[in-house]
Amino acid sequence: MIGCTLTSKRPIIYTTDAVVVRASDLGEADRIITLVTPVHGLIRGVAKAARKPGSKLGGHLDLLRHVNVSVRETRSLHGLSQVSTVNGFRGLREDLDRFSRASYVSEMAERFSVENGANQPLFRMLIQVLGSLESTQNPDMVVHYFGMRLLQLNGFAPELTRCVETGAELEPANHLYSAERGGLVSNDARSVGESALLPAGLNTIKVLRFLSRTDVERADRMQVGEEENRQISRILRAQIHHILDRGLRSEAFMDEVRTRPARNGGTGKSEIASTQ
Amino acid sequence: MPSSEIAPSAAPPVARLIEAFHRLPGIGPKSAQRLTYHLIRMPLEEAQEFAAAILGVKEKVVLCDTCANLSESAECLICGDLQRDRTRICVVEEPLDVVAVERARVYSGLYHVLHGAISPVNGIGPNDLKLRELLERLRDGSVNEVIVATNPNLEGEATAMYIQQLIGPLGVLVTRLARGLPSGSDIEYADDSTLAHALASRSEIPTHGGDS
């Protein structure tokens, strides 16, 4: 059971761990911050004067930071204060490719979170995956892992062992995936299914099953071919789009960074000169 | 929010003005009401001046063809000033950042305004910024240095990294504004990233030669 404390006795001021997933300007120097938290779900709050250079909050409440924050509840936007950084994920701030993937992961986490909807497993996984993205050499698989586990955690686990059309156990062979039906469709049953079926090769299916029951470290070590990688990406995205009824905004930038010609040795790491 | 909801009992022209103010960033319904009633009490000449200033901005202000800063003509005052150092371009996110850097009176080069920063979660990518125009300015080889002065937050850093990758191959020196502790702040409240940058960019305290 998730540690949900949604009772009327919840204190008006509380301290919570959180990950900053969105920030926008408000007024002269304030910022509206959106946080994913383990117990209180999605929180939108105001960080007063956070854009001023001397602000005690601004540096901590930057995007993709794991912070500890004091929240004062109000009827609309909450007040945020007394922030300290638990993990700044510096590796995500010095590499464009890692940043783009972390943005995608954080947007997924935000879209699947709701206000007052406790989801400790999602929060723990978000922290783990952001940490992993700081240094992984296999970022595609880490992102796939997050997508798959996010679907499972929210009750949308893809059906990977039985045909969603016929209910029959799937033979070890190439099949198809239906985002609308939420699982694999046997090759024999394809005429029954709807038009938007995605190819799911045997190896792709094996990797999807592996992702559904592994942890981020093992997923990070998993090597897959280019074709399997592409198929997994299309399947998970299609499933997420179908559930959210829309695409994720950060996808386009992640794809652009991924497909740009490799520079700086292919790491994407910034090499901006210092004049000092 | 429609005007009928913001000020249900106000006369239609009053409600329309309240709604117009409410559409401005950072103006809530209460502030919109206060500003509207302040305008109602204002002398007619002052109100006309105010209205003319708004119309003037909309009718006369355009983007400079070169740097994309706000300007009254196709070339802004800074780009048209032949006294300025034309070998350096300072890249900023917004026109207000040009005003801030100019206020410091320490930079005499040119500017380039991106009109935003890369923000994947808000769907703002490189193609939404004035990056193609920046590349065009660097083609003739007269610029030696591009100073990236985007905001020192994650989106500003990402934009700086993108610019570096974009124009680095052209052989132009790309520099970034120094980051560290702001004057008047307390170290105990600084975040890890700021402290790391401040330590990495530490400098020797100058000694006074006349003491010996």
mmCIF file of C-alpha atoms in Angstrom, chain A residues 21-22 27 31 53-54 56 59-60 62-65 85 88 90 92-96 99 103 106-107 249-250 253 256 260 263-264 268-273 275-276, chain B residues 26 118 120-123 125-127 145 152-155 157-158 160-162 164-166 169 173-176 178 182 185 189-194 196-197 201-202:
data_model
loop_
_atom_site.group_PDB
_atom_site.id
_atom_site.type_symbol
_atom_site.label_atom_id
_atom_site.label_comp_id
_atom_site.label_asym_id
_atom_site.label_seq_id
_atom_site.Cartn_x
_atom_site.Cartn_y
_atom_site.Cartn_z
ATOM 1 C CA VAL A 21 9.711 19.225 -12.901
ATOM 2 C CA ARG A 22 8.515 22.606 -14.163
ATOM 3 C CA GLY A 27 5.307 38.717 -11.611
ATOM 4 C CA ARG A 31 8.567 31.678 -9.905
ATOM 5 C CA PRO A 53 20.356 36.958 -7.692
ATOM 6 C CA GLY A 54 20.519 36.884 -3.903
ATOM 7 C CA LYS A 56 17.895 31.667 -1.027
ATOM 8 C CA GLY A 59 19.334 28.053 -6.995
ATOM 9 C CA HIS A 60 17.704 25.111 -5.236
ATOM 10 C CA ASP A 62 15.953 24.899 -10.565
ATOM 11 C CA LEU A 63 14.598 22.172 -12.835
ATOM 12 C CA LEU A 64 15.504 18.504 -12.275
ATOM 13 C CA ARG A 65 16.699 18.932 -8.708
ATOM 14 C CA THR A 85 19.150 20.456 -2.299
ATOM 15 C CA GLY A 88 21.408 18.513 -7.883
ATOM 16 C CA ARG A 90 25.027 17.809 -11.924
ATOM 17 C CA LEU A 92 22.344 16.244 -16.257
ATOM 18 C CA ARG A 93 23.376 19.900 -16.355
ATOM 19 C CA GLU A 94 26.597 19.457 -18.274
ATOM 20 C CA ASP A 95 25.446 17.269 -21.130
ATOM 21 C CA LEU A 96 22.744 18.196 -23.627
ATOM 22 C CA PHE A 99 19.438 16.839 -20.144
ATOM 23 C CA SER A 103 13.450 16.369 -19.375
ATOM 24 C CA SER A 106 10.432 14.336 -15.741
ATOM 25 C CA GLU A 107 7.607 15.278 -18.113
ATOM 26 C CA ARG A 249 6.367 18.109 -25.491
ATOM 27 C CA SER A 250 9.942 17.137 -24.710
ATOM 28 C CA PHE A 253 13.907 18.021 -28.503
ATOM 29 C CA GLU A 256 16.613 16.191 -32.266
ATOM 30 C CA ARG A 260 22.209 15.355 -34.476
ATOM 31 C CA ARG A 263 30.159 16.493 -31.664
ATOM 32 C CA ASN A 264 32.665 16.770 -28.859
ATOM 33 C CA GLY A 268 27.174 16.057 -26.075
ATOM 34 C CA LYS A 269 29.139 17.537 -23.189
ATOM 35 C CA SER A 270 29.530 21.271 -23.243
ATOM 36 C CA GLU A 271 32.984 22.697 -23.827
ATOM 37 C CA ILE A 272 32.313 26.380 -23.464
ATOM 38 C CA ALA A 273 35.519 28.306 -22.901
ATOM 39 C CA THR A 275 37.976 33.558 -20.126
ATOM 40 C CA GLN A 276 39.623 33.159 -16.736
ATOM 41 C CA GLY B 26 1.490 38.639 -13.115
ATOM 42 C CA ILE B 118 15.352 25.888 -24.846
ATOM 43 C CA PRO B 120 11.725 20.851 -23.660
ATOM 44 C CA VAL B 121 8.885 20.479 -21.154
ATOM 45 C CA ASN B 122 7.272 23.629 -22.543
ATOM 46 C CA GLY B 123 7.798 22.492 -26.117
ATOM 47 C CA GLY B 125 13.110 23.892 -29.051
ATOM 48 C CA PRO B 126 16.054 25.449 -30.905
ATOM 49 C CA ASN B 127 13.886 26.219 -33.942
ATOM 50 C CA GLU B 145 33.873 35.784 -29.655
ATOM 51 C CA PRO B 152 22.129 30.625 -15.092
ATOM 52 C CA ASN B 153 19.371 28.036 -14.735
ATOM 53 C CA LEU B 154 19.009 24.628 -16.352
ATOM 54 C CA GLU B 155 17.214 25.898 -19.440
ATOM 55 C CA GLU B 157 22.603 26.200 -19.500
ATOM 56 C CA ALA B 158 21.012 23.860 -22.035
ATOM 57 C CA ALA B 160 24.337 27.638 -23.913
ATOM 58 C CA MET B 161 25.393 24.041 -24.563
ATOM 59 C CA TYR B 162 23.333 23.958 -27.732
ATOM 60 C CA GLN B 164 28.347 25.889 -28.232
ATOM 61 C CA GLN B 165 27.658 22.738 -30.254
ATOM 62 C CA LEU B 166 26.101 24.786 -33.046
ATOM 63 C CA PRO B 169 32.674 24.105 -35.476
ATOM 64 C CA LEU B 173 35.426 31.375 -29.370
ATOM 65 C CA VAL B 174 32.316 30.662 -27.269
ATOM 66 C CA THR B 175 32.418 31.932 -23.688
ATOM 67 C CA ARG B 176 29.891 31.823 -20.869
ATOM 68 C CA ALA B 178 30.987 33.425 -14.924
ATOM 69 C CA PRO B 182 26.088 36.877 -5.839
ATOM 70 C CA SER B 185 24.336 36.636 -0.314
ATOM 71 C CA TYR B 189 22.057 29.265 1.532
ATOM 72 C CA ALA B 190 23.953 28.645 -1.707
ATOM 73 C CA ASP B 191 23.037 25.528 -3.673
ATOM 74 C CA ASP B 192 25.648 22.907 -4.563
ATOM 75 C CA SER B 193 25.847 23.908 -8.213
ATOM 76 C CA THR B 194 26.522 27.581 -7.437
ATOM 77 C CA ALA B 196 30.821 24.266 -7.241
ATOM 78 C CA HIS B 197 31.041 26.964 -9.909
ATOM 79 C CA SER B 201 36.245 29.906 -10.723
ATOM 80 C CA ARG B 202 38.009 31.130 -7.538
#
